[in-house]
Short mmCIF file of C-alpha atoms and ligand atoms in Angstrom, two decimals:
data_model
loop_
_atom_site.label_atom_id
_atom_site.label_comp_id
_atom_site.label_asym_id
_atom_site.label_seq_id
_atom_site.Cartn_x
_atom_site.Cartn_y
_atom_site.Cartn_z
CA UNK Y 10 -80.25 48.80 108.86
CA UNK Y 11 -81.18 52.35 108.32
CA UNK Y 12 -78.81 54.73 106.49
CA UNK Y 13 -78.86 58.54 105.78
CA UNK Y 14 -78.22 60.31 102.65
CA UNK Y 15 -77.15 63.93 103.04
CA UNK Y 16 -78.59 66.47 100.26
CA UNK Y 17 -81.49 67.26 98.26
CA UNK Y 18 -80.52 66.84 94.72
CA UNK Y 19 -80.75 64.37 91.71
CA UNK Y 20 -77.48 63.07 92.91
CA UNK Y 21 -78.78 62.18 96.40
CA UNK Y 22 -82.05 60.92 94.93
CA UNK Y 23 -80.28 58.52 92.68
CA UNK Y 24 -77.88 57.25 95.52
CA UNK Y 25 -80.85 56.97 97.94
CA UNK Y 26 -82.84 55.05 95.44
CA UNK Y 27 -80.24 52.52 94.68
CA UNK Y 28 -79.45 52.04 98.46
CA UNK Y 29 -83.02 51.47 99.28
CA UNK Y 30 -82.68 48.39 96.77
CA UNK Y 31 -80.05 46.60 99.24
CA UNK Y 32 -81.32 43.74 100.96
CA UNK Y 33 -79.71 44.88 104.19
CA UNK Y 34 -81.30 48.41 103.90
CA UNK Y 35 -84.77 48.94 105.53
CA UNK Y 36 -85.12 52.71 105.24
CA UNK Y 37 -83.09 55.49 103.71
CA UNK Y 38 -83.46 58.70 105.25
CA UNK Y 39 -82.61 61.67 103.01
CA UNK Y 40 -81.78 64.96 104.63
CA UNK Y 41 -83.52 67.38 103.54
CA UNK Y 42 -84.48 65.38 100.15
CA UNK Y 43 -86.94 66.66 97.65
CA UNK Y 44 -90.38 65.76 96.38
CA UNK Y 45 -89.11 62.71 94.66
CA UNK Y 46 -87.26 61.19 97.72
CA UNK Y 47 -90.53 62.02 99.63
CA UNK Y 48 -92.47 59.93 97.14
CA UNK Y 49 -90.10 56.88 96.73
CA UNK Y 50 -90.95 53.86 98.53
CA UNK Y 51 -88.41 52.91 101.10
CA UNK Y 52 -87.08 56.57 101.46
CA UNK Y 53 -88.04 59.08 104.09
CA UNK Y 54 -87.15 62.93 103.93
CA UNK Y 55 -85.99 64.45 107.29
CA UNK Y 56 -86.23 68.15 107.48
CA UNK Y 57 -82.48 68.73 109.01
CA UNK Y 58 -79.52 70.45 107.38
CA UNK Y 59 -77.55 71.34 110.40
CA UNK Y 60 -74.47 69.25 111.01
CA UNK Y 61 -74.84 68.89 114.67
CA UNK Y 62 -78.55 68.08 114.37
CA UNK Y 63 -77.69 65.51 111.71
CA UNK Y 64 -75.41 63.56 113.99
CA UNK Y 65 -78.14 63.78 116.72
CA UNK Y 66 -80.53 62.17 114.32
CA UNK Y 67 -78.20 59.70 113.18
CA UNK Y 68 -77.32 58.47 116.87
CA UNK Y 69 -80.99 58.58 117.87
CA UNK Y 70 -82.16 56.40 114.91
CA UNK Y 71 -79.12 53.97 115.20
CA UNK Y 72 -78.41 55.04 111.42
CA UNK Y 73 -75.96 52.34 110.20
CA UNK Y 74 -74.00 54.63 108.17
CA UNK Y 75 -74.17 58.04 106.23
CA UNK Y 76 -73.30 59.27 102.96
CA UNK Y 77 -72.78 62.93 101.93
CA UNK Y 78 -73.92 64.30 98.48
CA UNK Y 79 -72.69 67.78 98.44
CA UNK Y 80 -69.45 69.40 99.14
CA UNK Y 81 -70.85 72.09 101.35
CA UNK Y 82 -71.24 69.90 104.49
CA UNK Y 83 -68.05 68.13 103.58
CA UNK Y 84 -66.09 71.46 103.61
CA UNK Y 85 -67.82 72.26 106.77
CA UNK Y 86 -66.60 69.12 108.42
CA UNK Y 87 -69.51 66.83 108.74
CA UNK Y 88 -67.23 63.67 108.69
CA UNK Y 89 -65.17 65.29 111.44
CA UNK Y 90 -68.34 65.82 113.52
CA UNK Y 91 -69.71 62.31 112.67
CA UNK Y 92 -66.37 60.73 113.59
CA UNK Y 93 -65.94 62.40 116.83
CA UNK Y 94 -69.26 60.98 117.85
CA UNK Y 95 -68.35 57.52 116.68
CA UNK Y 96 -71.19 57.66 113.91
CA UNK Y 97 -70.19 55.97 110.68
CA UNK Y 98 -70.06 58.13 107.74
CA UNK Y 99 -68.42 57.94 104.31
CA UNK Y 100 -66.62 61.24 103.00
CA UNK Y 101 -63.52 63.24 103.30
CA UNK Y 102 -62.68 65.25 106.46
CA UNK Y 103 -62.83 68.95 106.28
CA UNK Y 104 -58.99 68.98 105.81
CA UNK Y 105 -59.06 66.50 102.94
CA UNK Y 106 -62.08 68.18 101.40
CA UNK Y 107 -59.60 71.06 100.60
CA UNK Y 108 -58.87 69.21 97.35
CA UNK Y 109 -62.09 70.64 96.32
CA UNK Y 110 -62.65 73.49 98.51
CA UNK Y 111 -59.40 75.25 97.63
CA UNK Y 112 -58.22 75.36 94.26
CA UNK Y 113 -54.83 76.61 95.25
CA UNK Y 114 -54.46 73.78 97.65
CA UNK Y 115 -55.44 71.23 94.88
CA UNK Y 116 -53.02 72.87 92.38
CA UNK Y 117 -50.11 73.06 94.92
CA UNK Y 118 -50.72 69.34 95.98
CA UNK Y 119 -50.66 68.40 92.27
CA UNK Y 120 -47.43 70.22 91.59
CA UNK Y 121 -45.66 68.81 94.71
CA UNK Y 122 -46.75 65.18 93.71
CA UNK Y 123 -46.07 65.50 90.02
CA UNK Y 124 -49.85 65.00 89.02
CA UNK Y 125 -50.44 66.14 85.49
CA UNK Y 126 -52.35 69.35 85.55
CA UNK Y 127 -52.17 72.93 83.66
CA UNK Y 128 -49.50 75.11 84.53
CA UNK Y 129 -50.55 78.05 87.13
CA UNK Y 130 -49.89 80.67 89.38
CA UNK Y 131 -51.93 81.83 92.53
CA UNK Y 132 -52.74 85.58 93.13
CA UNK Y 133 -54.14 87.90 95.65
CA UNK Y 134 -52.73 91.08 94.25
CA UNK Y 135 -54.58 92.25 91.37
CA UNK Y 136 -51.64 94.25 89.70
CA UNK Y 137 -49.51 90.94 89.76
CA UNK Y 138 -52.25 88.93 88.33
CA UNK Y 139 -52.82 91.48 85.36
CA UNK Y 140 -49.18 91.37 84.82
CA UNK Y 141 -49.20 87.59 84.69
CA UNK Y 142 -52.03 87.73 82.26
CA UNK Y 143 -50.10 89.75 79.82
CA UNK Y 144 -47.24 87.54 80.02
CA UNK Y 145 -49.05 84.30 79.37
CA UNK Y 146 -51.57 85.77 76.69
CA UNK Y 147 -55.09 84.15 75.97
CA UNK Y 148 -56.75 81.68 75.92
CA UNK Y 149 -56.36 81.32 79.63
CA UNK Y 150 -58.48 80.17 82.71
CA UNK Y 151 -59.16 82.24 85.87
CA UNK Y 152 -60.52 80.50 88.88
CA UNK Y 153 -61.60 81.61 92.15
CA UNK Y 154 -59.88 79.85 95.06
CA UNK Y 155 -62.99 78.82 97.18
CA UNK Y 156 -66.28 76.92 96.47
CA UNK Y 157 -68.31 78.83 93.95
CA UNK Y 158 -71.09 76.05 92.94
CA UNK Y 159 -69.59 75.92 89.52
CA UNK Y 160 -69.65 79.49 88.71
CA UNK Y 161 -65.88 80.46 89.88
CA UNK Y 162 -64.27 79.59 86.44
CA UNK Y 163 -63.81 81.83 83.70
CA UNK Y 164 -62.18 80.40 80.54
CA UNK Y 165 -61.20 83.56 78.89
CA UNK Y 166 -60.66 83.52 74.99
CA UNK Y 167 -59.34 87.17 75.11
CA UNK Y 168 -56.97 89.07 77.19
CA UNK Y 169 -59.82 91.75 77.97
CA UNK Y 170 -62.05 88.91 79.14
CA UNK Y 171 -59.21 87.71 81.33
CA UNK Y 172 -58.53 91.20 82.96
CA UNK Y 173 -62.11 91.74 83.40
CA UNK Y 174 -62.41 88.19 85.30
CA UNK Y 175 -59.25 89.13 87.56
CA UNK Y 176 -60.99 92.48 88.37
CA UNK Y 177 -64.44 90.81 89.18
CA UNK Y 178 -62.80 88.72 91.57
CA UNK Y 179 -59.99 90.57 93.35
CA UNK Y 180 -60.97 94.22 92.75
CA UNK Y 181 -64.69 94.16 92.67
CA UNK Y 182 -64.86 91.11 95.17
CA UNK Y 183 -67.87 89.73 93.13
CA UNK Y 184 -67.28 86.05 94.35
CA UNK Y 185 -66.79 87.26 97.94
CA UNK Y 186 -64.12 85.44 100.03
CA UNK Y 187 -64.29 82.48 97.56
CA UNK Y 188 -62.62 84.92 94.89
CA UNK Y 189 -60.30 86.67 97.21
CA UNK Y 190 -57.37 84.61 95.87
CA UNK Y 191 -57.38 83.48 92.31
CA UNK Y 192 -55.66 80.68 90.24
CA UNK Y 193 -54.66 81.46 86.87
CA UNK Y 194 -53.77 78.41 84.61
CA UNK Y 195 -52.97 77.49 81.16
CA UNK Y 196 -55.94 76.78 78.92
CA UNK Y 197 -56.02 72.90 77.96
CA UNK Y 198 -57.81 71.72 74.99
CA UNK Y 199 -59.20 68.37 74.60
CA UNK Y 200 -62.25 66.51 75.61
CA UNK Y 201 -63.55 66.27 79.17
CA UNK Y 202 -64.42 63.16 81.39
CA UNK Y 203 -65.36 62.64 84.95
CA UNK Y 204 -63.58 59.94 86.67
CA UNK Y 205 -64.88 58.92 90.02
CA UNK Y 206 -63.52 56.49 92.43
CA UNK Y 207 -64.28 55.51 96.12
CA UNK Y 208 -61.23 55.81 98.35
CA UNK Y 209 -60.91 54.23 101.93
CA UNK Y 210 -57.56 56.04 102.79
CA UNK Y 211 -55.61 53.43 100.92
CA UNK Y 212 -57.55 51.51 98.54
CA UNK Y 213 -59.35 52.52 95.42
CA UNK Y 214 -62.54 51.38 93.67
CA UNK Y 215 -63.23 53.08 90.29
CA UNK Y 216 -66.92 53.76 89.28
CA UNK Y 217 -67.88 53.55 85.80
CA UNK Y 218 -66.68 56.17 83.61
CA UNK Y 219 -69.08 59.30 82.84
CA UNK Y 220 -69.13 62.45 80.98
CA UNK Y 221 -71.47 65.58 81.68
CA UNK Y 222 -72.35 68.55 79.51
CA UNK Y 223 -71.81 71.71 81.35
CA UNK Y 224 -73.01 74.37 79.00
CA UNK Y 225 -76.63 75.39 79.02
CA UNK Y 226 -77.44 75.08 75.40
CA UNK Y 227 -77.25 72.58 72.44
CA UNK Y 228 -73.60 72.51 70.93
CA UNK Y 229 -71.99 73.06 74.20
CA UNK Y 230 -72.81 76.94 73.89
CA UNK Y 231 -74.19 79.30 76.50
CA UNK Y 232 -73.26 79.60 80.07
CA UNK Y 233 -71.59 77.16 82.41
CA UNK Y 234 -73.99 75.41 84.61
CA UNK Y 235 -73.82 72.43 87.37
CA UNK Y 236 -74.52 70.08 84.43
CA UNK Y 237 -77.27 69.66 81.91
CA UNK Y 238 -76.85 66.11 81.40
CA UNK Y 239 -74.72 63.13 81.47
CA UNK Y 240 -74.02 59.36 80.53
CA UNK Y 241 -72.02 56.61 81.41
CA UNK Y 242 -69.72 55.16 80.23
CA UNK Y 243 -67.58 57.61 78.54
CA UNK Y 244 -66.11 56.14 75.42
CA UNK Y 245 -63.13 58.79 75.48
CA UNK Y 246 -61.91 56.95 78.40
CA UNK Y 247 -60.45 53.87 76.48
CA UNK Y 248 -59.09 50.89 78.66
CA UNK Y 249 -55.68 52.46 77.93
CA UNK Y 250 -56.36 55.96 79.30
CA UNK Y 251 -58.20 54.42 82.25
CA UNK Y 252 -55.36 52.57 83.33
CA UNK Y 253 -53.10 55.75 83.00
CA UNK Y 254 -55.58 57.77 84.86
CA UNK Y 255 -55.35 55.36 87.83
CA UNK Y 256 -51.61 55.07 87.69
CA UNK Y 257 -50.82 58.98 87.01
CA UNK Y 258 -53.51 60.64 88.65
CA UNK Y 259 -55.77 58.69 91.22
CA UNK Y 260 -53.31 56.55 93.03
CA UNK Y 261 -50.56 59.39 93.44
CA UNK Y 262 -53.34 61.64 95.03
CA UNK Y 263 -54.35 59.01 97.21
CA UNK Y 264 -50.71 58.25 98.28
CA UNK Y 265 -49.81 61.96 98.10
CA UNK Y 266 -52.37 62.90 100.62
CA UNK Y 267 -51.42 59.96 102.88
CA UNK Y 268 -47.89 61.17 102.71
CA UNK Y 269 -48.87 64.79 103.48
CA UNK Y 270 -50.52 63.36 106.65
CA UNK Y 271 -54.19 63.97 105.49
CA UNK Y 272 -55.87 60.40 104.93
CA UNK Y 273 -58.39 60.78 102.21
CA UNK Y 274 -61.49 58.77 102.38
CA UNK Y 275 -64.81 59.23 100.34
CA UNK Y 276 -65.50 59.77 96.68
CA UNK Y 277 -62.43 61.23 94.55
CA UNK Y 278 -63.71 62.67 91.39
CA UNK Y 279 -61.06 63.90 88.92
CA UNK Y 280 -62.44 66.22 86.20
CA UNK Y 281 -60.00 65.47 83.31
CA UNK Y 282 -59.16 67.05 79.93
CA UNK Y 283 -57.95 64.28 77.58
CA UNK Y 284 -55.92 65.56 74.75
CA UNK Y 285 -55.72 64.34 71.03
CA UNK Y 286 -52.82 62.10 72.05
CA UNK Y 287 -54.70 60.61 74.90
CA UNK Y 288 -53.01 62.26 77.63
CA UNK Y 289 -55.09 63.00 80.69
CA UNK Y 290 -54.85 66.21 82.91
CA UNK Y 291 -56.56 67.00 85.83
CA UNK Y 292 -58.76 70.14 85.36
CA UNK Y 293 -60.21 69.86 89.14
CA UNK Y 294 -60.58 67.59 91.98
CA UNK Y 295 -64.02 67.14 93.75
CA UNK Y 296 -64.32 65.12 96.98
CA UNK Y 297 -67.99 64.12 96.24
CA UNK Y 298 -69.84 62.35 93.27
CA UNK Y 299 -70.85 64.38 90.28
CA UNK Y 300 -74.35 65.67 89.57
CA UNK Y 301 -75.72 64.83 86.89
CA UNK Y 302 -72.98 61.95 86.70
CA UNK Y 303 -74.42 60.12 89.65
CA UNK Y 304 -77.81 59.51 88.02
CA UNK Y 305 -76.51 57.39 85.05
CA UNK Y 306 -73.95 55.74 87.23
CA UNK Y 307 -76.50 54.68 89.93
CA UNK Y 308 -78.64 53.25 87.02
CA UNK Y 309 -75.98 51.04 85.85
CA UNK Y 310 -74.94 49.69 89.38
CA UNK Y 311 -76.16 45.95 89.70
CA UNK Y 312 -74.07 45.20 93.10
CA UNK Y 313 -75.18 45.99 96.71
CA UNK Y 314 -74.41 49.60 97.18
CA UNK Y 315 -74.66 49.35 100.85
CA UNK Y 316 -72.03 46.57 101.23
CA UNK Y 317 -69.60 48.82 99.05
CA UNK Y 318 -70.15 51.73 101.49
CA UNK Y 319 -69.64 49.40 104.49
CA UNK Y 320 -66.51 48.13 103.09
CA UNK Y 321 -65.26 51.64 102.23
CA UNK Y 322 -66.07 52.84 105.74
CA UNK Y 323 -64.05 49.64 107.26
CA UNK Y 324 -61.18 50.28 104.88
CA UNK Y 325 -61.66 47.11 103.17
CA UNK Y 326 -62.32 48.54 99.48
CA UNK Y 327 -59.79 45.93 98.41
CA UNK Y 328 -62.54 43.25 99.07
CA UNK Y 329 -65.38 45.14 97.21
CA UNK Y 330 -66.34 44.85 93.52
CA UNK Y 331 -69.17 46.47 91.53
CA UNK Y 332 -71.03 44.71 88.75
CA UNK Y 333 -72.23 47.17 86.06
CA UNK Y 334 -74.88 46.84 83.70
CA UNK Y 335 -73.36 46.80 80.27
CA UNK Y 336 -75.90 49.08 78.80
CA UNK Y 337 -75.13 52.75 78.29
CA UNK Y 338 -77.19 55.13 80.77
CA UNK Y 339 -77.98 58.52 79.80
CA UNK Y 340 -79.69 61.43 81.82
CA UNK Y 341 -81.21 64.51 80.69
CA UNK Y 342 -81.50 67.62 83.16
CA UNK Y 343 -84.89 69.57 82.98
CA UNK Y 344 -84.05 72.96 84.40
CA UNK Y 345 -86.24 75.79 85.54
CA UNK Y 346 -86.96 79.03 83.97
CA UNK Y 347 -84.11 81.50 84.47
CA UNK Y 348 -81.63 78.61 85.15
CA UNK Y 349 -78.60 79.06 85.70
CA UNK Y 350 -78.59 82.86 86.82
CA UNK Y 351 -81.94 83.31 88.71
CA UNK Y 352 -84.03 79.98 88.56
CA UNK Y 353 -87.74 80.57 89.03
CA UNK Y 354 -89.56 78.68 91.94
CA UNK Y 355 -93.12 77.39 92.16
CA UNK Y 356 -93.92 76.20 88.51
CA UNK Y 357 -96.26 73.14 88.75
CA UNK Y 358 -94.85 70.01 87.13
CA UNK Y 359 -97.12 67.87 84.99
CA UNK Y 360 -96.75 64.41 83.64
CA UNK Y 361 -94.66 63.00 86.11
CA UNK Y 362 -94.68 58.99 86.44
CA UNK Y 363 -97.98 58.18 88.63
CA UNK Y 364 -96.45 55.75 90.78
CA UNK Y 365 -94.33 58.17 92.58
CA UNK Y 366 -91.16 56.15 93.03
CA UNK Y 367 -89.61 57.84 90.05
CA UNK Y 368 -89.36 54.89 87.95
CA UNK Y 369 -90.96 53.80 84.73
CA UNK Y 370 -90.40 50.73 82.73
CA UNK Y 371 -87.99 52.56 80.42
CA UNK Y 372 -86.69 55.49 82.36
CA UNK Y 373 -85.93 56.74 85.94
CA UNK Y 374 -87.19 60.22 86.84
CA UNK Y 375 -84.74 61.50 89.49
CA UNK Y 376 -85.69 64.78 91.28
CA UNK Y 377 -83.65 67.53 92.24
CA UNK Y 378 -85.15 71.09 92.71
CA UNK Y 379 -88.80 70.01 93.54
CA UNK Y 380 -91.24 70.48 96.39
CA UNK Y 381 -94.60 68.71 97.24
CA UNK Y 382 -97.21 71.04 98.06
CA UNK Y 383 -100.89 70.29 98.40
CA UNK Y 384 -100.41 67.03 96.37
CA UNK Y 385 -98.64 68.89 93.69
CA UNK Y 386 -95.21 68.89 92.72
CA UNK Y 387 -93.44 72.40 92.07
CA UNK Y 388 -90.13 73.54 90.87
CA UNK Y 389 -87.98 74.36 93.75
CA UNK Y 390 -84.43 75.04 92.40
CA UNK Y 391 -82.32 75.29 89.15
CA UNK Y 392 -81.94 71.79 88.06
CA UNK Y 393 -85.51 70.27 88.55
CA UNK Y 394 -85.36 66.75 87.30
CA UNK Y 395 -82.68 64.45 85.53
CA UNK Y 396 -84.66 61.95 83.27
CA UNK Y 397 -82.37 58.94 83.05
CA UNK Y 398 -82.47 55.84 80.56
CA UNK Y 399 -80.71 52.56 79.78
CA UNK Y 400 -80.20 51.27 76.44
CA UNK Y 401 -78.07 49.03 74.43
CA UNK Y 402 -76.44 51.82 72.74
CA UNK Y 403 -76.07 55.59 73.44
CA UNK Y 404 -78.50 56.22 70.73
CA UNK Y 405 -81.17 53.81 72.26
CA UNK Y 406 -80.43 55.26 75.75
CA UNK Y 407 -80.75 58.87 74.50
CA UNK Y 408 -84.21 58.16 72.59
CA UNK Y 409 -85.62 56.62 75.55
CA UNK Y 410 -84.55 59.48 78.00
CA UNK Y 411 -85.92 61.96 75.45
CA UNK Y 412 -89.20 60.14 74.99
CA UNK Y 413 -89.75 60.25 78.83
CA UNK Y 414 -88.81 63.83 79.00
CA UNK Y 415 -91.24 64.84 76.39
CA UNK Y 416 -94.08 63.57 78.57
CA UNK Y 417 -93.05 66.00 81.36
CA UNK Y 418 -94.12 69.72 81.14
CA UNK Y 419 -93.54 72.70 83.57
CA UNK Y 420 -93.62 76.51 82.54
CA UNK Y 421 -90.35 77.72 81.37
CA UNK Y 422 -88.59 74.50 81.45
CA UNK Y 423 -85.39 74.24 79.45
CA UNK Y 424 -83.47 71.19 78.46
CA UNK Y 425 -80.83 70.26 75.92
CA UNK Y 426 -81.64 68.15 73.01
CA UNK Y 427 -78.26 66.95 72.17
CA UNK Y 428 -77.15 65.06 75.14
CA UNK Y 429 -74.57 62.50 74.47
CA UNK Y 430 -73.55 64.06 71.22
CA UNK Y 431 -69.81 63.59 71.90
CA UNK Y 432 -70.24 59.88 72.44
CA UNK Y 433 -72.48 59.46 69.30
CA UNK Y 434 -69.95 61.33 67.10
CA UNK Y 435 -67.41 58.68 68.12
CA UNK Y 436 -69.65 56.00 66.28
CA UNK Y 437 -69.45 53.66 68.74
P1 AMP W 30 -63.37 73.38 87.01
O1 AMP W 30 -64.35 73.74 88.07
O2 AMP W 30 -62.13 73.51 87.29
O3 AMP W 30 -63.64 71.88 86.45
O4 AMP W 30 -63.85 74.17 85.78
C1 AMP W 30 -64.94 74.21 85.11
C2 AMP W 30 -64.90 74.11 83.89
O5 AMP W 30 -64.11 75.03 83.19
C3 AMP W 30 -64.42 72.77 83.37
O6 AMP W 30 -65.15 71.61 83.33
C4 AMP W 30 -63.79 73.04 81.89
O7 AMP W 30 -64.94 72.87 80.87
C5 AMP W 30 -63.25 74.39 82.02
N1 AMP W 30 -61.78 74.59 82.30
C6 AMP W 30 -61.48 74.47 83.72
N2 AMP W 30 -60.09 74.58 83.65
C7 AMP W 30 -59.52 74.72 82.42
C8 AMP W 30 -58.63 74.65 81.50
N3 AMP W 30 -57.26 74.75 82.25
N4 AMP W 30 -58.44 74.40 80.19
C9 AMP W 30 -59.51 74.43 79.51
N5 AMP W 30 -60.84 74.55 80.22
C10 AMP W 30 -61.01 74.60 81.55
N1 LIG W 31 -71.33 67.75 87.14
C1 LIG W 31 -70.28 68.35 87.52
C2 LIG W 31 -70.09 68.40 88.91
O1 LIG W 31 -70.56 67.52 89.60
O2 LIG W 31 -69.30 68.89 89.40
#
């Protein structure tokens, strides 16, 4: 069977790499892919991003099924288009993708269905938003309603910062239409974790837990990014908390969507804040896998991933099971000069694994913003690579990932030296 993975990041490289290992998969097309997916055996890049053209391609090549990586095509209705044309695809419809594409939709949904999340109000009027800020005080969180590639959230520690964020979004229009409506919500403290499941409309299959590091610099300092590293499992999610998240957040979301007349299919990613008492609350929903969480998660999957997707698309996730490598996987993102504000492109990357399939004995080098030109691999985006390693402990996985990362060089590269520090401080 041929399968199609839509996207070009490290998440898509990891998904495609794992899918290519399925005995039932012959070719994995990646659209548009990157230099890593171009080089891997069994993967083939396809230079298409237009949804209609992707559907034409899937039909012409008799693609068995399609999996979508990023939120953009989902929010633009790729699943609706494919289904209308009788093409098999795993993901949410455009309507269901609102759980991610509109913070206001997601918050109102959670409130209606009693799903634990921070108290909030939604505003389009700046004066009313300012008055609400004065009433609630700081710290407080201001979120652009629409998709903003991880840049639409301001965690304001002072009221002044909060007022500035409201003005930037509602008055100066700095986020465009994504910021024309803002959600203002209470600040939650605790530890974050990523809880990702597959949903077939009714049944749920949880993936291994994970945690990412959103800030650019060591010690979780500096600006927010898409994610500078991740590991799986996340020790903060104890078996008890895992059961609570399924019972209090995931299942009510799936049944709540169905009750609202919007069947949810696809990945459901709950970004959690877990407080000192172990109470989980939802910070956000994504309707896709996390990047870079996918890279360590894929490194740990031992089952046939293509079979899992087929069961999910057929509505039989209750029959699916995933066997996990018991080891910890840890991924370190190597980012370009200037990331996250203005990443530089075109820097030559040295020291990549020679075999070209992204895999070394001890570590996997998943590509993201890379492009091949005249036999050289150049940077082509903010997050460039995610070096991912497995180990019997978080410490061993961390050492293996950093050892591999140290062999790779490009001008201006940035990477954190402390990925995994929260798990390590738990002394597991
Ligand atoms: P979001 O895109 O909604 O997940 O927000 C991005 C990041 O902002 C999260 O990963 C958190 O680190 C932080 N954040 C969002 N909402 C809150 C909140 N209510 N309290 C504290 N931090 C938050
Ligand atoms: N790593 C965070 C995300 O994918 O949204």
